[in-house]
Short mmCIF file of C-alpha atoms in Angstrom, two decimals:
data_model
loop_
_atom_site.label_atom_id
_atom_site.label_comp_id
_atom_site.label_asym_id
_atom_site.label_seq_id
_atom_site.Cartn_x
_atom_site.Cartn_y
_atom_site.Cartn_z
CA MET G 1 -27.33 22.41 -32.07
CA LEU G 2 -24.54 21.44 -29.69
CA THR G 3 -24.15 24.18 -27.09
CA LYS G 4 -21.10 25.66 -25.40
CA ARG G 5 -20.84 24.43 -21.83
CA ILE G 6 -20.49 26.43 -18.62
CA ILE G 7 -18.76 24.43 -15.91
CA PRO G 8 -18.38 25.53 -12.30
CA CYS G 9 -15.37 23.90 -10.70
CA LEU G 10 -15.50 22.78 -7.10
CA ASP G 11 -11.99 22.65 -5.70
CA ILE G 12 -12.17 20.41 -2.66
CA LYS G 13 -9.93 20.43 0.36
CA ASP G 14 -10.83 18.46 3.47
CA GLY G 15 -14.41 18.04 2.22
CA ARG G 16 -15.04 21.78 1.65
CA THR G 17 -15.01 23.88 -1.50
CA VAL G 18 -12.10 26.26 -1.74
CA LYS G 19 -10.60 28.46 -4.40
CA GLY G 20 -7.12 29.82 -4.27
CA VAL G 21 -5.50 32.67 -6.12
CA GLN G 22 -2.86 31.01 -8.30
CA PHE G 23 -3.19 27.91 -6.08
CA GLU G 24 -2.14 29.70 -2.88
CA GLY G 25 -4.03 31.39 -0.06
CA LEU G 26 -7.06 29.09 -0.09
CA ARG G 27 -10.43 30.49 1.03
CA ASP G 28 -13.40 28.49 2.22
CA ALA G 29 -16.39 28.81 -0.15
CA GLY G 30 -18.86 26.26 1.06
CA ASP G 31 -20.32 22.80 1.19
CA PRO G 32 -19.73 20.93 -2.08
CA VAL G 33 -23.01 18.99 -2.10
CA ALA G 34 -25.06 22.15 -1.51
CA LEU G 35 -23.07 24.02 -4.17
CA ALA G 36 -23.44 21.17 -6.66
CA ALA G 37 -27.22 21.14 -6.25
CA ARG G 38 -27.41 24.93 -6.52
CA TYR G 39 -25.40 24.97 -9.74
CA ALA G 40 -27.51 22.22 -11.29
CA ARG G 41 -30.67 24.23 -10.54
CA GLU G 42 -29.17 27.44 -11.94
CA GLY G 43 -28.34 25.81 -15.27
CA ALA G 44 -24.72 24.67 -15.01
CA ASP G 45 -24.02 22.25 -17.86
CA GLU G 46 -21.56 20.12 -15.96
CA LEU G 47 -19.48 20.22 -12.80
CA VAL G 48 -15.84 19.50 -12.16
CA PHE G 49 -14.91 18.34 -8.73
CA LEU G 50 -11.17 18.50 -8.02
CA ASP G 51 -9.63 17.19 -4.83
CA ILE G 52 -6.73 19.61 -4.83
CA THR G 53 -5.06 18.10 -1.79
CA ALA G 54 -5.00 14.58 -3.15
CA THR G 55 -1.81 14.70 -5.17
CA ASN G 56 0.35 16.53 -2.70
CA GLN G 57 -0.70 14.53 0.29
CA LYS G 58 -1.07 11.20 -1.54
CA ARG G 59 -4.60 11.00 -0.19
CA ALA G 60 -7.27 8.89 -1.85
CA THR G 61 -10.02 10.92 -3.52
CA LEU G 62 -13.07 11.36 -1.35
CA ILE G 63 -15.28 8.52 -2.55
CA ALA G 64 -18.02 9.22 -0.02
CA LEU G 65 -18.30 12.84 -1.10
CA VAL G 66 -18.43 11.77 -4.77
CA ARG G 67 -21.30 9.48 -3.90
CA ASP G 68 -23.18 12.23 -2.08
CA VAL G 69 -22.75 14.59 -5.03
CA ALA G 70 -23.85 11.90 -7.49
CA ARG G 71 -26.94 11.15 -5.46
CA GLU G 72 -27.97 14.81 -5.56
CA LEU G 73 -26.92 15.81 -9.07
CA ASP G 74 -28.85 15.32 -12.33
CA ILE G 75 -26.12 16.77 -14.57
CA PRO G 76 -22.76 15.19 -15.44
CA PHE G 77 -19.70 15.67 -13.29
CA THR G 78 -16.00 15.00 -13.53
CA VAL G 79 -13.78 14.04 -10.60
CA GLY G 80 -10.06 14.68 -10.44
CA GLY G 81 -7.20 14.89 -7.99
CA GLY G 82 -4.66 12.22 -7.17
CA ILE G 83 -5.98 9.67 -9.66
CA GLY G 84 -3.14 7.33 -10.56
CA SER G 85 -4.49 3.92 -11.49
CA VAL G 86 -7.19 1.93 -13.24
CA ALA G 87 -8.47 0.93 -9.78
CA ASP G 88 -8.82 4.60 -8.72
CA VAL G 89 -10.88 5.34 -11.81
CA GLU G 90 -13.06 2.28 -11.40
CA ALA G 91 -13.90 3.23 -7.80
CA LEU G 92 -14.91 6.77 -8.82
CA LEU G 93 -17.05 5.65 -11.76
CA LEU G 94 -18.73 2.96 -9.66
CA ASN G 95 -19.69 5.60 -7.12
CA GLY G 96 -21.37 7.84 -9.67
CA ALA G 97 -18.70 10.00 -11.30
CA ASP G 98 -19.35 10.43 -15.03
CA LYS G 99 -15.77 11.25 -15.99
CA VAL G 100 -12.39 11.36 -14.32
CA SER G 101 -9.68 13.90 -14.82
CA ILE G 102 -6.05 12.82 -14.68
CA ASN G 103 -3.07 15.13 -14.55
CA SER G 104 0.23 14.37 -12.79
CA ALA G 105 -0.08 10.59 -13.15
CA ALA G 106 -0.56 10.91 -16.91
CA LEU G 107 2.54 13.05 -17.21
CA ALA G 108 4.55 10.63 -15.08
CA ARG G 109 3.38 7.66 -17.14
CA PRO G 110 1.51 8.64 -20.33
CA GLU G 111 0.54 4.99 -21.04
CA LEU G 112 -2.01 5.39 -18.22
CA ILE G 113 -4.18 7.34 -20.69
CA ASP G 114 -4.15 4.41 -23.16
CA GLU G 115 -4.99 1.94 -20.39
CA LEU G 116 -7.88 4.00 -19.04
CA ALA G 117 -9.34 4.68 -22.49
CA ALA G 118 -9.17 0.99 -23.38
CA ARG G 119 -10.78 -0.06 -20.11
CA PHE G 120 -13.47 2.61 -19.65
CA GLY G 121 -13.75 4.33 -23.04
CA SER G 122 -12.37 7.71 -24.08
CA GLN G 123 -15.63 9.46 -23.24
CA CYS G 124 -14.91 9.42 -19.51
CA ILE G 125 -11.19 10.22 -19.59
CA VAL G 126 -10.36 13.91 -19.22
CA VAL G 127 -6.70 14.90 -19.30
CA ALA G 128 -6.09 18.06 -17.28
CA ALA G 129 -3.08 20.14 -18.22
CA ASP G 130 -1.87 23.06 -16.10
CA ALA G 131 0.11 25.40 -18.34
CA ARG G 132 2.21 28.43 -17.48
CA PHE G 133 3.83 30.90 -19.84
CA ASN G 134 7.39 32.09 -19.71
CA ALA G 135 9.11 34.18 -22.35
CA ALA G 136 12.01 31.76 -22.85
CA ASP G 137 10.10 28.48 -23.30
CA GLY G 138 6.51 29.53 -24.12
CA TRP G 139 3.63 27.56 -22.59
CA GLN G 140 4.84 24.59 -20.52
CA VAL G 141 2.99 21.99 -18.47
CA TYR G 142 3.23 21.90 -14.67
CA THR G 143 2.24 19.16 -12.23
CA ARG G 144 1.74 18.56 -8.50
CA ALA G 145 -0.79 21.38 -8.12
CA GLY G 146 1.40 23.69 -10.13
CA THR G 147 4.64 23.27 -8.21
CA HIS G 148 6.69 21.29 -10.74
CA ASN G 149 7.64 22.24 -14.32
CA THR G 150 7.67 19.15 -16.54
CA GLY G 151 9.46 21.01 -19.32
CA ARG G 152 6.87 19.74 -21.77
CA ASP G 153 5.30 22.00 -24.37
CA ALA G 154 1.58 22.40 -23.62
CA VAL G 155 0.31 21.98 -27.20
CA GLN G 156 2.46 18.92 -27.81
CA TRP G 157 1.35 17.31 -24.56
CA CYS G 158 -2.34 17.90 -25.25
CA ARG G 159 -1.94 16.43 -28.73
CA GLU G 160 -0.21 13.36 -27.28
CA ALA G 161 -2.97 12.95 -24.67
CA ALA G 162 -5.61 13.07 -27.42
CA ASP G 163 -3.69 10.57 -29.56
CA ARG G 164 -3.47 8.21 -26.58
CA GLY G 165 -7.24 8.23 -26.13
CA ALA G 166 -8.23 11.15 -23.92
CA GLY G 167 -11.85 12.18 -24.55
CA GLU G 168 -11.43 15.80 -23.50
CA ILE G 169 -8.74 18.29 -22.46
CA LEU G 170 -9.13 20.52 -19.41
CA LEU G 171 -6.61 23.27 -20.04
CA THR G 172 -5.83 25.57 -17.11
CA SER G 173 -3.66 28.60 -17.60
CA MET G 174 -1.81 29.03 -14.32
CA SER G 175 -0.61 32.38 -15.58
CA ASN G 176 -4.24 33.56 -15.64
CA ASP G 177 -5.72 31.50 -12.80
CA GLY G 178 -7.18 33.68 -10.06
CA THR G 179 -6.38 36.94 -11.88
CA LYS G 180 -9.91 37.53 -13.29
CA ASP G 181 -8.23 39.13 -16.31
CA GLY G 182 -9.76 36.66 -18.76
CA PHE G 183 -8.88 33.26 -20.16
CA ALA G 184 -5.55 32.65 -21.93
CA LEU G 185 -6.88 32.97 -25.48
CA ASP G 186 -3.61 32.19 -27.27
CA ILE G 187 -2.83 28.82 -25.67
CA THR G 188 -6.51 27.80 -25.54
CA GLY G 189 -6.89 28.50 -29.26
CA ALA G 190 -3.62 26.72 -30.07
CA VAL G 191 -4.66 23.58 -28.16
CA SER G 192 -8.20 23.65 -29.55
CA ARG G 193 -6.84 23.77 -33.10
CA ALA G 194 -4.26 21.04 -32.38
CA VAL G 195 -6.70 18.37 -31.16
CA THR G 196 -10.00 16.96 -32.47
CA ILE G 197 -11.45 16.36 -28.97
CA PRO G 198 -13.30 18.98 -26.89
CA VAL G 199 -11.29 21.53 -24.91
CA ILE G 200 -12.41 23.08 -21.62
CA ALA G 201 -10.81 26.48 -20.99
CA SER G 202 -9.94 27.26 -17.38
CA GLY G 203 -8.16 29.98 -15.46
CA GLY G 204 -8.77 33.71 -15.45
CA ALA G 205 -12.53 34.13 -15.90
CA GLY G 206 -13.62 37.43 -14.35
CA SER G 207 -16.46 38.68 -16.54
CA LYS G 208 -19.21 37.47 -18.86
CA GLN G 209 -17.30 38.93 -21.79
CA ASP G 210 -14.33 36.67 -20.92
CA PHE G 211 -16.51 33.66 -21.76
CA THR G 212 -17.68 35.22 -25.04
CA ASN G 213 -14.05 35.81 -25.95
CA VAL G 214 -12.86 32.27 -25.19
CA PHE G 215 -15.71 30.77 -27.24
CA GLN G 216 -15.44 33.17 -30.18
CA GLN G 217 -11.69 33.76 -30.31
CA ALA G 218 -10.19 30.53 -28.94
CA GLN G 219 -12.75 27.94 -30.12
CA ALA G 220 -13.14 26.50 -26.61
CA ASP G 221 -15.95 23.96 -26.23
CA ALA G 222 -16.54 24.76 -22.57
CA GLY G 223 -15.55 27.43 -20.05
CA LEU G 224 -14.72 26.57 -16.46
CA ALA G 225 -14.54 28.85 -13.45
CA ALA G 226 -14.77 28.66 -9.69
CA SER G 227 -14.64 31.77 -7.54
CA ILE G 228 -16.84 34.01 -9.72
CA PHE G 229 -19.59 31.43 -9.31
CA HIS G 230 -18.94 30.44 -5.69
CA PHE G 231 -19.05 34.01 -4.44
CA GLY G 232 -22.06 34.90 -6.60
CA GLU G 233 -20.21 37.51 -8.68
CA ILE G 234 -21.71 36.14 -11.90
CA GLY G 235 -24.91 34.07 -12.01
CA ILE G 236 -24.91 31.16 -14.42
CA ARG G 237 -28.22 32.15 -15.96
CA GLU G 238 -27.21 35.77 -16.57
CA LEU G 239 -23.92 34.54 -18.05
CA LYS G 240 -25.77 32.28 -20.47
CA GLU G 241 -28.20 35.05 -21.43
CA HIS G 242 -25.21 37.25 -22.21
CA LEU G 243 -23.66 34.50 -24.34
CA ARG G 244 -26.90 33.95 -26.24
CA GLN G 245 -27.10 37.69 -27.01
CA ASP G 246 -23.58 37.39 -28.40
CA GLY G 247 -24.77 34.63 -30.74
CA ILE G 248 -23.18 31.73 -28.84
CA PRO G 249 -25.35 28.59 -28.59
CA VAL G 250 -26.17 27.82 -24.95
CA ARG G 251 -28.71 25.74 -23.08
CA LEU G 252 -31.14 28.04 -21.28
CA MET R 1 -43.55 -1.95 -9.82
CA GLU R 2 -40.40 -4.06 -10.33
CA ILE R 3 -37.64 -2.17 -12.11
CA ALA R 4 -34.53 -4.05 -13.22
CA VAL R 5 -31.28 -2.45 -14.35
CA VAL R 6 -29.11 -4.80 -16.40
CA ASP R 7 -25.81 -5.49 -14.62
CA TYR R 8 -23.05 -6.29 -17.11
CA LYS R 9 -20.26 -4.04 -15.79
CA GLY R 10 -21.45 -1.56 -18.40
CA GLY R 11 -20.18 1.68 -16.88
CA ASN R 12 -21.75 4.12 -14.50
CA VAL R 13 -24.97 2.29 -13.66
CA GLN R 14 -24.86 4.09 -10.32
CA SER R 15 -26.04 7.30 -12.04
CA VAL R 16 -29.11 5.50 -13.38
CA LEU R 17 -29.85 3.99 -9.96
CA PHE R 18 -29.54 7.42 -8.33
CA ALA R 19 -31.81 9.00 -10.99
CA LEU R 20 -34.46 6.36 -10.28
CA GLU R 21 -33.97 6.90 -6.55
CA ARG R 22 -34.64 10.64 -7.03
CA LEU R 23 -37.96 9.61 -8.63
CA GLY R 24 -38.72 7.51 -5.56
CA VAL R 25 -38.25 4.26 -7.47
CA GLN R 26 -36.28 1.35 -6.02
CA ALA R 27 -34.54 -0.60 -8.79
CA THR R 28 -32.67 -3.91 -8.75
CA LEU R 29 -29.26 -4.13 -10.39
CA THR R 30 -29.15 -7.66 -11.78
CA ALA R 31 -27.87 -10.06 -14.43
CA ASP R 32 -30.25 -12.80 -13.28
CA HIS R 33 -32.25 -13.99 -16.28
CA GLU R 34 -35.40 -14.74 -14.29
CA VAL R 35 -35.39 -11.39 -12.47
CA LEU R 36 -35.01 -9.63 -15.82
CA ARG R 37 -37.87 -11.62 -17.41
CA ARG R 38 -40.14 -10.94 -14.42
CA ALA R 39 -39.52 -7.18 -14.11
CA ASP R 40 -42.17 -4.66 -15.15
CA LYS R 41 -39.54 -2.43 -16.75
CA VAL R 42 -35.91 -3.03 -17.75
CA LEU R 43 -33.25 -0.35 -18.08
CA PHE R 44 -30.06 -1.07 -20.01
CA PRO R 45 -27.48 1.66 -19.41
CA GLY R 46 -24.05 1.56 -20.92
CA GLU R 47 -20.83 3.41 -21.28
CA GLY R 48 -17.47 2.46 -22.65
CA GLU R 49 -16.50 0.25 -25.51
CA ALA R 50 -18.85 -1.95 -27.52
CA ALA R 51 -16.65 -5.03 -28.05
CA SER R 52 -15.90 -5.52 -24.33
CA ALA R 53 -19.56 -4.86 -23.48
CA MET R 54 -20.68 -7.57 -25.95
CA GLN R 55 -18.09 -9.94 -24.49
CA GLU R 56 -19.53 -9.43 -21.01
CA LEU R 57 -23.13 -9.81 -22.24
CA ARG R 58 -22.22 -13.10 -23.94
CA ALA R 59 -20.34 -14.34 -20.86
CA GLN R 60 -23.53 -13.90 -18.84
CA GLY R 61 -25.88 -15.28 -21.50
CA LEU R 62 -27.60 -11.90 -21.69
CA HIS R 63 -27.17 -11.72 -25.48
CA GLU R 64 -29.83 -14.45 -25.67
CA VAL R 65 -32.12 -13.17 -22.91
CA LEU R 66 -32.37 -9.46 -23.74
CA PRO R 67 -33.80 -9.88 -27.29
CA THR R 68 -36.60 -12.08 -25.88
CA LEU R 69 -37.83 -9.59 -23.27
CA THR R 70 -41.37 -8.31 -23.78
CA GLN R 71 -41.81 -5.57 -21.14
CA PRO R 72 -40.92 -1.89 -21.80
CA PHE R 73 -37.15 -1.75 -22.17
CA LEU R 74 -34.95 1.37 -22.21
CA GLY R 75 -31.42 1.33 -23.60
CA ILE R 76 -29.24 4.31 -22.68
CA CYS R 77 -26.14 5.52 -24.58
CA LEU R 78 -24.01 2.44 -25.33
CA GLY R 79 -27.09 0.51 -24.22
CA MET R 80 -28.82 1.94 -27.29
CA GLN R 81 -25.98 1.22 -29.71
CA LEU R 82 -25.75 -2.41 -28.51
CA LEU R 83 -29.32 -2.99 -29.74
CA GLY R 84 -28.12 -2.54 -33.34
CA GLN R 85 -26.65 -5.10 -35.74
CA HIS R 86 -23.02 -4.08 -36.04
CA THR R 87 -20.66 -1.29 -34.97
CA GLN R 88 -17.42 0.03 -36.44
CA GLU R 89 -16.07 0.29 -32.88
CA GLY R 90 -13.33 -2.12 -31.81
CA GLY R 91 -12.39 -2.93 -35.40
CA GLY R 92 -15.95 -4.11 -36.11
CA THR R 93 -18.24 -5.83 -33.60
CA ASP R 94 -21.50 -7.74 -34.02
CA MET R 95 -24.13 -6.69 -31.49
CA LEU R 96 -27.56 -7.79 -30.20
CA GLY R 97 -29.40 -7.23 -33.50
CA ILE R 98 -32.72 -6.18 -31.96
CA LEU R 99 -32.93 -3.11 -34.22
CA PRO R 100 -31.81 -2.97 -37.85
CA PHE R 101 -29.22 -0.16 -37.65
CA ASP R 102 -25.43 -0.27 -38.00
CA VAL R 103 -23.40 2.04 -35.74
CA VAL R 104 -20.73 4.21 -37.37
CA ARG R 105 -18.15 6.74 -36.19
CA PHE R 106 -18.65 10.49 -36.52
CA PRO R 107 -16.43 11.85 -39.29
CA ALA R 108 -13.62 14.17 -38.21
CA LEU R 109 -14.79 17.58 -39.41
CA PRO R 110 -13.28 20.95 -38.55
CA GLU R 111 -15.31 22.53 -35.71
CA TYR R 112 -17.09 19.25 -34.95
CA LYS R 113 -15.02 17.58 -32.27
CA VAL R 114 -15.34 13.86 -31.55
CA PRO R 115 -16.71 12.74 -29.11
CA HIS R 116 -19.96 14.66 -29.60
CA MET R 117 -19.98 15.87 -26.01
CA GLY R 118 -22.44 18.18 -24.32
CA TRP R 119 -26.04 19.42 -24.51
CA ASN R 120 -27.87 19.20 -27.82
CA ASN R 121 -31.56 19.64 -28.62
CA LEU R 122 -33.97 16.92 -29.73
CA GLN R 123 -35.89 17.26 -32.99
CA THR R 124 -38.79 15.48 -34.69
CA LEU R 125 -39.95 13.96 -31.44
CA ASN R 126 -42.26 11.08 -32.17
CA SER R 127 -43.00 8.93 -29.12
CA PRO R 128 -44.85 8.93 -25.80
CA LEU R 129 -41.32 8.85 -24.35
CA PHE R 130 -41.09 12.57 -25.19
CA GLU R 131 -44.52 13.63 -23.93
CA GLY R 132 -44.33 17.25 -22.77
CA LEU R 133 -41.04 18.01 -24.54
CA SER R 134 -40.20 20.18 -27.54
CA ALA R 135 -37.28 21.00 -29.85
CA GLU R 136 -36.28 23.68 -27.30
CA ASP R 137 -35.31 20.99 -24.83
CA TYR R 138 -31.69 19.91 -24.42
CA VAL R 139 -30.21 16.61 -23.30
CA TYR R 140 -26.65 15.50 -22.55
CA PHE R 141 -24.70 13.43 -25.09
CA VAL R 142 -21.25 11.82 -24.92
CA HIS R 143 -20.46 9.51 -27.82
CA SER R 144 -18.12 9.02 -30.76
CA TYR R 145 -20.31 6.57 -32.69
CA TYR R 146 -23.92 6.97 -33.78
CA ALA R 147 -26.90 5.22 -35.33
CA PRO R 148 -28.09 6.81 -38.59
CA VAL R 149 -31.67 8.00 -38.98
CA GLY R 150 -34.11 5.26 -40.09
CA GLU R 151 -37.74 4.22 -39.77
CA TYR R 152 -36.94 3.15 -36.16
CA THR R 153 -35.90 6.74 -35.22
CA ILE R 154 -38.20 8.45 -32.68
CA ALA R 155 -36.03 11.54 -32.08
CA GLU R 156 -33.19 13.16 -33.99
CA ALA R 157 -30.30 15.41 -33.05
CA ALA R 158 -27.83 17.06 -35.42
CA TYR R 159 -24.00 17.05 -35.37
CA PRO R 160 -23.91 18.52 -37.97
CA ALA R 161 -25.96 15.93 -39.89
CA PRO R 162 -29.04 14.40 -38.26
CA PHE R 163 -28.57 11.10 -36.39
CA SER R 164 -30.78 8.91 -34.17
CA ALA R 165 -31.06 10.46 -30.71
CA ALA R 166 -33.66 7.82 -29.84
CA VAL R 167 -34.99 4.66 -31.46
CA GLN R 168 -37.81 2.19 -30.92
CA HIS R 169 -38.86 -1.24 -32.06
CA GLU R 170 -41.92 -2.74 -30.33
CA ASN R 171 -41.16 -2.74 -26.57
CA PHE R 172 -37.50 -1.77 -27.08
CA TYR R 173 -36.93 1.96 -26.58
CA ALA R 174 -33.47 3.47 -26.49
CA VAL R 175 -31.85 6.88 -26.21
CA GLN R 176 -28.33 7.88 -27.28
CA PHE R 177 -28.13 10.63 -24.68
CA HIS R 178 -27.74 10.24 -20.92
CA THR R 179 -31.32 10.75 -19.81
CA GLU R 180 -30.22 10.13 -16.20
CA LYS R 181 -27.88 13.15 -16.47
CA SER R 182 -30.03 15.52 -18.51
CA GLY R 183 -31.52 17.64 -15.74
CA PRO R 184 -35.32 18.08 -15.53
CA VAL R 185 -35.74 17.15 -19.22
CA GLY R 186 -34.02 13.81 -18.68
CA THR R 187 -36.07 13.22 -15.55
CA ARG R 188 -39.27 13.81 -17.53
CA ILE R 189 -38.19 11.21 -20.11
CA LEU R 190 -37.49 8.66 -17.36
CA GLU R 191 -40.92 9.39 -15.85
CA ASN R 192 -42.53 8.98 -19.26
CA PHE R 193 -40.77 5.63 -19.67
CA LEU R 194 -41.94 4.40 -16.28
CA LYS R 195 -45.52 5.20 -17.35
CA LEU R 196 -45.36 3.12 -20.56
#
């Protein structure tokens, strides 16, 4: 039986893992290669590795670090942050990334999704969407590390990304990110029902029950979190044991 | 032991090379026909789209060499599908024809997203490739197309219907999942292959 995936996210800035609260006030949480290896041993199903400085500072993604992680890791990992071209993706895949995640560049030029899917296959193209709720417009998509409102409806954008050939959606609720109050069940469920590709829920995980809720109530295929794992607040194995007790299929 | 990994721009071969490196095995990434014929073992990874992969294999003459190899051979993911006769992918593509299956797309069913992506368990294991493993063991899949179950099937997985998670014909072994990315279980399968 296909299992629900637990995915620690390594936000990278200047070669170190950091996690901000709503993308501000970054704290240092460790060496990414050491963390990657630790998570693989503890039973993480996948890793996401986001160079959060790349877009703002127009810096190339850290190829050397990707290579070091790939050398160490025997589970799949996704790399994102500042990816804007077919050449960027090729360089990351050649150095051992299993998938790439694109965000701002896809919103600026949605045809990029079609081009990447045609060149590399949908299976390695993740479209990341950062969504924020406001009462007037509902859930809208933001770019540039959450600083710019595109004015696009989150569900519509995710559906378009899927139609253009994305293999997976990484949906982050910026309204929940860093709060530890739980995932955004409404938008996650709406996106999951709107597309036929897997959806990774991100933003807001604070407890084991939050993961149960996002799998049972919002049909997420995977749950992603950073700080609760980096600071050892929840162990991956104990999280998965909790999920199994709740009747959710997991790999233990 | 000479290990060759087929180089046809077939996706993330680096992961396979790193997995072999973690086992202390030095492999050669090559499209050279003689090096492939001479190797003790050949690995054939693959990711991406079948039609462009076949185009590249033909451009390098590998579509004629690979079916004639006689040493233990391991196809991985797209490298398994390419061993079949025909795939629905790319509007219909003829493939290497080493095994008798046709590759078809997963149907769009509610609650069964396509691609089939993530960790699934292996059932009805029937090969030295799976020595030491059981139906409790999980491996990592990412694919939208699959080979149906047939007499060539040596392991099944279900999504929701059973499909070929691994196949074999003579020296040609192949797995649909990414054994190089399947944690200790995947490592064990690679070790088992290297012992064949």
